[in-house]
């Protein structure tokens, strides 16, 4: 997608052929800064501090992190250490584990002398695959938006989304946003309700920014406003992303997703989850088994933004001495999900639904 009019991706190999470029998402939308990762520690820090975030992107960043580790020491011990170290940075998104297991399985049978080259090649392949996967999620999700547009017979299709499951969360296109970009590009009028997504405001800072850059009509709303707009008939469809879908179809996603699913269920608004195959955790049976990341209370107590002097800064929004809790994700039970939009098609949010699209996983499923 475009950043300041220039086609961009969220992660790339620098011209030196070995260091890795990223966009620092903690500074968006106010500053576009592109740090360079040169060590496995840099990659881990970028994931932990959320300079890169979103399930697919942290998977690809971790894959490049392994490549950076292999440049320095390609022994079995170094490979195992890099995989464990990178995997420990964020616990909920299963794409991180998936990418690291992929790299380990690819590299372990190889002679150490060729592991670095192979790691870069595999990381690049995962990045390319992610682009194509997200593109196909968009092609499949477009059908839903088209159907609604035809049924409405005029006016924009109003889609509500939570957090940022856009191209900034992936390598390109995004998951939840890919059907939206495909619809917009096909000339179908869409309007997006963007949940601000407290506490880190990924909706306000990232999704609204993405949509603005691409010219997609949207309105930023406070997290608490979604139910109101659904009751008023102003939401035709909800599409969110996910960090992990368990074998029974339960969905972990950014905190607050569950409340949107409840409101959508009550108001009979279709609630879809867009995901690539790498987000399905076949080995975990149900949502209550998913580890939920707990982040610093400061993310709740302070709000970051652009100060009147143009600098970035943060302000305390409650009394000194107030304590907070900050679970970063929640679990939406499969029964509240209308369906999954994947790169292979749309299916029911259930074990049977998932297996209908991925029959080769039958023997792995929990
Ligand atoms: O904490 P974040 O910003 O990494 O959380 C991101 C989300 O919750 C996204 O919805 C999810 O990763 C899907 S990204 C395509």
Coordinates of C-alpha atoms and ligand atoms in Angstrom, one line a residue:
X1 CA 0.0 0.0 0.0
X2 CA 1.0 3.6 -0.3
X3 CA 2.9 5.7 2.3
X4 CA 3.0 9.4 1.3
X5 CA 2.0 8.3 -2.2
X6 CA 4.9 5.8 -2.5
X7 CA 4.2 2.0 -2.7
X8 CA 5.6 0.6 0.6
X9 CA 5.9 -2.5 2.6
X10 CA 6.3 -2.8 6.4
X11 CA 9.6 -4.7 6.3
X12 CA 12.4 -5.1 3.7
X13 CA 16.0 -6.0 3.1
X14 CA 18.2 -2.9 3.1
X15 CA 20.5 -2.3 0.0
X16 CA 23.5 -3.7 2.0
X17 CA 21.8 -7.1 1.5
X18 CA 21.7 -8.1 5.1
X19 CA 20.2 -5.5 7.5
X20 CA 16.5 -5.1 7.8
X21 CA 14.4 -2.0 7.4
X22 CA 11.1 -1.4 9.2
X23 CA 8.7 1.5 9.9
X24 CA 8.6 2.5 13.5
X25 CA 4.9 2.1 14.3
X26 CA 5.2 3.7 17.7
X27 CA 5.7 7.1 16.0
X28 CA 2.9 6.9 13.5
X29 CA 1.0 8.8 12.3
X30 CA 3.0 11.8 13.3
X31 CA 6.5 10.8 12.2
X32 CA 7.6 8.3 9.5
X33 CA 10.9 6.9 10.8
X34 CA 12.5 3.8 9.3
X35 CA 14.9 2.2 11.7
X36 CA 17.4 -0.5 10.6
X37 CA 17.7 -3.8 12.4
X38 CA 21.2 -5.2 12.5
X39 CA 21.1 -7.8 15.2
X40 CA 18.8 -10.4 16.7
X41 CA 18.5 -8.2 19.7
X42 CA 17.3 -5.3 17.5
X43 CA 14.7 -7.6 16.0
X44 CA 13.5 -8.7 19.5
X45 CA 13.4 -5.2 20.8
X46 CA 11.3 -4.0 17.7
X47 CA 8.8 -6.8 18.4
X48 CA 8.7 -6.2 22.2
X49 CA 8.3 -2.4 22.0
X50 CA 5.8 -2.7 19.2
X51 CA 7.9 -0.8 16.6
X52 CA 6.6 -3.7 14.6
X53 CA 3.3 -5.2 15.6
X54 CA 0.3 -7.2 14.2
X55 CA 0.5 -11.0 14.1
X56 CA 1.8 -11.6 10.6
X57 CA 4.4 -8.8 10.8
X58 CA 5.9 -10.0 14.0
X59 CA 6.2 -13.5 12.5
X60 CA 8.1 -12.1 9.5
X61 CA 10.3 -9.9 11.7
X62 CA 11.2 -12.9 13.8
X63 CA 12.2 -14.8 10.7
X64 CA 14.6 -12.0 9.7
X65 CA 15.7 -11.9 13.3
X66 CA 16.8 -15.6 13.0
X67 CA 18.7 -14.6 9.8
X68 CA 20.5 -11.8 11.7
X69 CA 21.5 -14.3 14.4
X70 CA 22.8 -16.9 11.8
X71 CA 25.1 -14.3 10.3
X72 CA 27.0 -14.1 13.6
X73 CA 26.8 -17.7 14.7
X74 CA 25.1 -20.5 12.8
X75 CA 25.5 -23.3 15.3
X76 CA 22.6 -25.4 16.5
X77 CA 22.9 -23.7 19.9
X78 CA 22.7 -20.2 18.4
X79 CA 19.7 -21.3 16.3
X80 CA 17.8 -22.6 19.4
X81 CA 18.7 -19.5 21.4
X82 CA 17.5 -17.2 18.7
X83 CA 14.2 -19.1 18.3
X84 CA 13.6 -19.1 22.1
X85 CA 14.6 -15.5 22.5
X86 CA 12.5 -14.1 19.7
X87 CA 9.5 -16.3 20.6
X88 CA 9.5 -15.0 24.2
X89 CA 8.9 -11.3 23.1
X90 CA 5.1 -11.5 22.6
X91 CA 3.0 -14.5 23.8
X92 CA -0.4 -14.3 22.2
X93 CA 0.1 -14.1 18.4
X94 CA 0.7 -17.6 17.2
X95 CA 2.2 -16.4 13.9
X96 CA 5.4 -15.7 15.9
X97 CA 5.8 -19.3 17.0
X98 CA 4.7 -20.5 13.6
X99 CA 7.4 -18.5 11.8
X100 CA 10.1 -19.5 14.2
X101 CA 9.2 -23.2 14.0
X102 CA 9.3 -22.8 10.2
X103 CA 12.8 -21.3 10.3
X104 CA 14.1 -23.9 12.8
X105 CA 12.8 -26.8 10.7
X106 CA 14.2 -25.3 7.5
X107 CA 17.7 -24.6 9.0
X108 CA 18.4 -27.4 11.4
X109 CA 19.1 -30.1 8.7
X110 CA 21.5 -27.7 6.8
X111 CA 25.2 -27.3 7.3
X112 CA 25.9 -24.2 9.5
X113 CA 27.9 -22.7 6.6
X114 CA 24.8 -22.2 4.5
X115 CA 22.3 -21.4 7.3
X116 CA 22.5 -17.6 7.1
X117 CA 21.8 -17.6 3.3
X118 CA 19.0 -20.1 3.7
X119 CA 17.5 -18.1 6.6
X120 CA 17.4 -14.8 4.6
X121 CA 15.8 -16.7 1.6
X122 CA 13.2 -18.3 3.8
X123 CA 12.3 -15.0 5.6
X124 CA 11.9 -13.3 2.2
X125 CA 9.7 -16.2 1.1
X126 CA 7.5 -15.8 4.2
X127 CA 7.2 -12.1 3.5
X128 CA 6.2 -12.7 -0.1
X129 CA 3.7 -15.4 0.9
X130 CA 2.2 -13.1 3.4
X131 CA 1.5 -10.5 0.7
X132 CA -0.1 -13.0 -1.6
X133 CA -2.1 -14.5 1.3
X134 CA -3.5 -11.1 2.4
X135 CA -4.3 -10.2 -1.2
X136 CA -6.4 -13.4 -1.4
X137 CA -8.1 -12.7 1.9
X138 CA -9.2 -9.4 0.2
X139 CA -10.4 -11.1 -2.9
X140 CA -12.5 -13.5 -0.8
X141 CA -13.8 -10.8 1.6
X142 CA -14.7 -8.6 -1.3
X143 CA -17.6 -10.9 -2.1
X144 CA -19.2 -10.2 1.2
X145 CA -19.0 -6.4 0.7
X146 CA -20.3 -6.7 -2.9
X147 CA -23.3 -8.7 -1.7
X148 CA -24.2 -6.1 0.9
X149 CA -23.7 -3.3 -1.6
X150 CA -26.1 -5.0 -4.0
X151 CA -28.6 -5.7 -1.2
X152 CA -28.5 -2.1 0.0
X153 CA -28.9 -0.8 -3.6
X154 CA -27.1 2.5 -2.8
X155 CA -25.1 4.3 -0.2
X156 CA -21.8 3.1 1.2
X157 CA -21.3 -0.3 2.9
X158 CA -20.5 0.6 6.5
X159 CA -17.8 -1.6 7.9
X160 CA -16.6 -1.5 11.5
X161 CA -13.1 -2.6 12.4
X162 CA -11.1 -2.8 15.7
X163 CA -7.4 -2.3 16.3
X164 CA -5.2 -2.3 13.2
X165 CA -5.4 -5.5 11.1
X166 CA -4.2 -3.4 8.2
X167 CA -1.2 -3.5 5.9
X168 CA 0.9 -2.1 8.8
X169 CA 0.1 -5.3 10.8
X170 CA 1.2 -7.5 7.9
X171 CA 3.7 -7.0 5.0
X172 CA 1.1 -5.5 2.7
X173 CA -2.7 -5.3 2.2
X174 CA -3.6 -6.4 5.8
X175 CA -6.2 -9.0 6.8
X176 CA -9.3 -7.2 7.9
X177 CA -8.5 -4.2 5.6
X178 CA -7.8 -6.2 2.5
X179 CA -11.5 -6.7 1.6
X180 CA -12.0 -3.0 2.3
X181 CA -9.1 -1.9 0.0
X182 CA -10.3 -4.3 -2.7
X183 CA -13.8 -3.0 -2.5
X184 CA -12.7 0.6 -2.6
X185 CA -10.4 0.0 -5.5
X186 CA -13.3 -1.8 -7.4
X187 CA -15.4 1.3 -7.0
X188 CA -17.8 0.0 -4.4
X189 CA -18.5 2.8 -1.9
X190 CA -17.4 1.9 1.6
X191 CA -17.3 3.8 4.8
X192 CA -15.2 2.5 7.8
X193 CA -16.0 2.9 11.5
X194 CA -12.5 2.9 13.0
X195 CA -12.5 2.0 16.8
X196 CA -9.8 4.1 18.4
X197 CA -8.6 0.9 20.3
X198 CA -7.5 2.0 23.7
X199 CA -5.0 1.8 25.3
X200 CA -2.5 1.9 22.5
X201 CA -4.9 3.5 20.0
X202 CA -3.9 1.3 17.0
X203 CA -7.2 2.3 15.4
X204 CA -6.7 6.0 15.8
X205 CA -3.0 6.1 15.0
X206 CA -2.6 3.3 12.4
X207 CA -5.9 2.2 10.8
X208 CA -7.2 5.8 10.4
X209 CA -3.8 6.8 9.0
X210 CA -3.8 3.9 6.5
X211 CA -7.3 4.6 5.3
X212 CA -6.5 8.3 4.9
X213 CA -3.4 7.5 2.9
X214 CA -5.4 5.3 0.6
X215 CA -8.4 7.7 0.3
X216 CA -10.9 5.3 1.9
X217 CA -13.8 7.3 3.7
X218 CA -13.8 6.6 7.4
X219 CA -14.8 8.0 10.8
X220 CA -12.8 7.5 14.0
X221 CA -15.0 6.5 16.9
X222 CA -14.4 6.0 20.6
X223 CA -14.3 2.4 21.5
X224 CA -17.6 2.6 23.4
X225 CA -19.5 4.0 20.4
X226 CA -19.6 0.9 18.2
X227 CA -22.7 -0.7 19.9
X228 CA -24.6 2.6 19.5
X229 CA -23.9 2.7 15.8
X230 CA -24.9 -1.0 15.4
X231 CA -28.2 -0.3 17.2
X232 CA -28.9 2.6 14.9
X233 CA -28.4 0.4 11.8
X234 CA -25.3 2.3 10.8
X235 CA -23.0 -0.8 10.7
X236 CA -23.5 -3.4 7.9
X237 CA -20.6 -5.6 8.7
X238 CA -17.8 -6.0 11.3
X239 CA -14.4 -7.3 10.1
X240 CA -11.6 -7.7 12.6
X241 CA -8.2 -9.5 12.5
X242 CA -6.9 -12.0 15.0
X243 CA -3.7 -13.1 16.8
X244 CA -4.8 -16.7 17.2
X245 CA -7.7 -18.9 16.2
X246 CA -7.9 -22.2 18.2
X247 CA -9.0 -25.5 16.7
X248 CA -12.6 -25.0 17.8
X249 CA -12.8 -21.5 16.2
X250 CA -12.4 -19.3 19.2
X251 CA -10.6 -16.0 18.4
X252 CA -8.0 -14.0 20.3
X253 CA -7.7 -10.4 19.2
X254 CA -7.1 -7.0 20.5
X255 CA -8.8 -6.2 23.8
X256 CA -12.3 -5.0 23.2
X257 CA -13.0 -7.3 20.3
X258 CA -15.2 -9.5 22.5
X259 CA -17.5 -6.5 23.4
X260 CA -17.9 -5.7 19.7
X261 CA -18.8 -9.3 19.0
X262 CA -21.4 -9.2 21.7
X263 CA -22.9 -6.0 20.4
X264 CA -22.9 -7.3 16.8
X265 CA -24.6 -10.5 18.0
X266 CA -27.3 -8.6 19.8
X267 CA -28.0 -6.3 16.8
X268 CA -27.6 -9.1 14.2
X269 CA -24.7 -7.4 12.5
X270 CA -22.5 -10.0 10.7
X271 CA -19.2 -10.3 12.6
X272 CA -16.3 -11.7 10.4
X273 CA -12.7 -12.5 11.4
X274 CA -10.1 -12.2 8.6
X275 CA -7.0 -14.4 9.0
X276 CA -4.2 -16.2 7.2
X277 CA -3.5 -19.9 7.7
X278 CA -0.5 -19.0 9.9
X279 CA -2.9 -17.6 12.6
X280 CA -4.6 -20.9 13.2
X281 CA -3.3 -22.8 16.2
X282 CA -4.3 -26.3 15.4
X283 CA -2.6 -27.7 18.5
X284 CA -4.7 -25.6 21.0
X285 CA -8.2 -26.7 21.4
X286 CA -10.0 -23.6 22.8
X287 CA -9.7 -19.9 23.5
X288 CA -9.3 -20.3 27.3
X289 CA -6.0 -22.1 26.6
X290 CA -4.5 -19.0 24.8
X291 CA -1.9 -17.0 26.8
X292 CA -3.0 -13.4 27.1
X293 CA -0.3 -10.8 27.1
X294 CA -0.4 -8.4 30.0
X295 CA 1.4 -5.2 29.2
X296 CA 2.6 -2.2 31.3
X297 CA 0.0 -0.2 33.3
X298 CA 1.6 2.9 31.9
X299 CA -0.1 2.2 28.5
X300 CA -3.5 2.7 30.3
X301 CA -2.4 5.5 32.6
X302 CA -0.8 7.7 29.9
X303 CA -1.9 8.7 26.4
X304 CA 0.7 9.4 23.7
X305 CA 0.2 12.0 21.0
X306 CA 1.4 15.2 19.3
X307 CA 1.8 18.1 21.8
X308 CA 0.9 21.7 20.9
X309 CA 4.6 22.3 20.3
X310 CA 4.6 19.7 17.5
X311 CA 6.7 17.2 19.6
X312 CA 5.5 13.7 20.5
X313 CA 4.8 13.2 24.2
X314 CA 2.5 11.5 26.7
X315 CA 0.1 12.8 29.3
X316 CA -1.1 11.2 32.5
X317 CA -4.9 10.8 32.4
X318 CA -5.6 9.7 36.0
X319 CA -4.6 10.7 39.5
X320 CA -1.0 10.1 40.5
X321 CA -0.9 6.8 42.3
X322 CA -3.7 5.2 40.3
X323 CA -2.9 1.6 39.3
X324 CA -4.2 -0.1 36.1
X325 CA -4.5 -3.5 34.5
X326 CA -3.6 -3.9 30.9
X327 CA -4.5 -7.2 29.2
X328 CA -3.7 -6.7 25.5
X329 CA -6.1 -9.3 24.0
X330 CA -9.4 -11.0 24.7
X331 CA -11.1 -14.1 23.4
X332 CA -14.3 -14.0 21.3
X333 CA -16.0 -17.4 21.5
X334 CA -16.7 -19.0 18.1
X335 CA -20.4 -18.9 18.6
X336 CA -20.3 -15.1 18.2
X337 CA -18.4 -15.2 14.9
X338 CA -20.4 -15.3 11.7
X339 CA -17.4 -16.6 9.7
X340 CA -13.8 -16.6 8.9
X341 CA -12.4 -14.9 5.8
X342 CA -9.2 -16.7 4.8
X343 CA -6.9 -16.9 1.7
X344 CA -8.7 -20.1 0.8
X345 CA -12.3 -18.8 1.1
X346 CA -14.9 -18.1 3.8
X347 CA -15.9 -20.8 6.3
X348 CA -17.9 -21.2 9.5
X349 CA -16.1 -20.4 12.8
X350 CA -15.8 -24.0 13.9
X351 CA -13.5 -27.0 13.8
X352 CA -15.5 -28.4 10.8
X353 CA -15.5 -25.0 9.1
X354 CA -11.7 -24.7 9.4
X355 CA -11.1 -28.3 8.3
X356 CA -13.3 -27.8 5.3
X357 CA -10.7 -25.2 4.0
X358 CA -7.6 -27.0 5.4
X359 CA -8.4 -30.7 5.2
X360 CA -4.7 -31.5 5.3
X361 CA -4.7 -30.5 9.0
X362 CA -7.1 -33.2 10.0
X363 CA -4.4 -35.3 11.7
X364 CA -2.9 -32.3 13.6
X365 CA -6.0 -30.8 15.1
X366 CA -6.4 -30.7 18.9
Ligands
LIG1 O1 -0.9 -5.6 20.0 P1 -1.0 -5.5 18.4 O2 -1.0 -4.1 17.9 O3 0.2 -6.3 17.9 O4 -2.3 -6.2 18.1 C1 -2.7 -6.4 16.8 C2 -4.0 -7.0 16.6 O5 -4.7 -7.3 17.6 C3 -4.5 -7.4 15.2 O6 -5.9 -7.3 15.1 C4 -4.0 -8.8 14.9 O7 -2.6 -8.9 15.2 C5 -4.3 -9.2 13.5 S1 -3.2 -8.4 12.4 C6 -3.5 -8.7 10.8

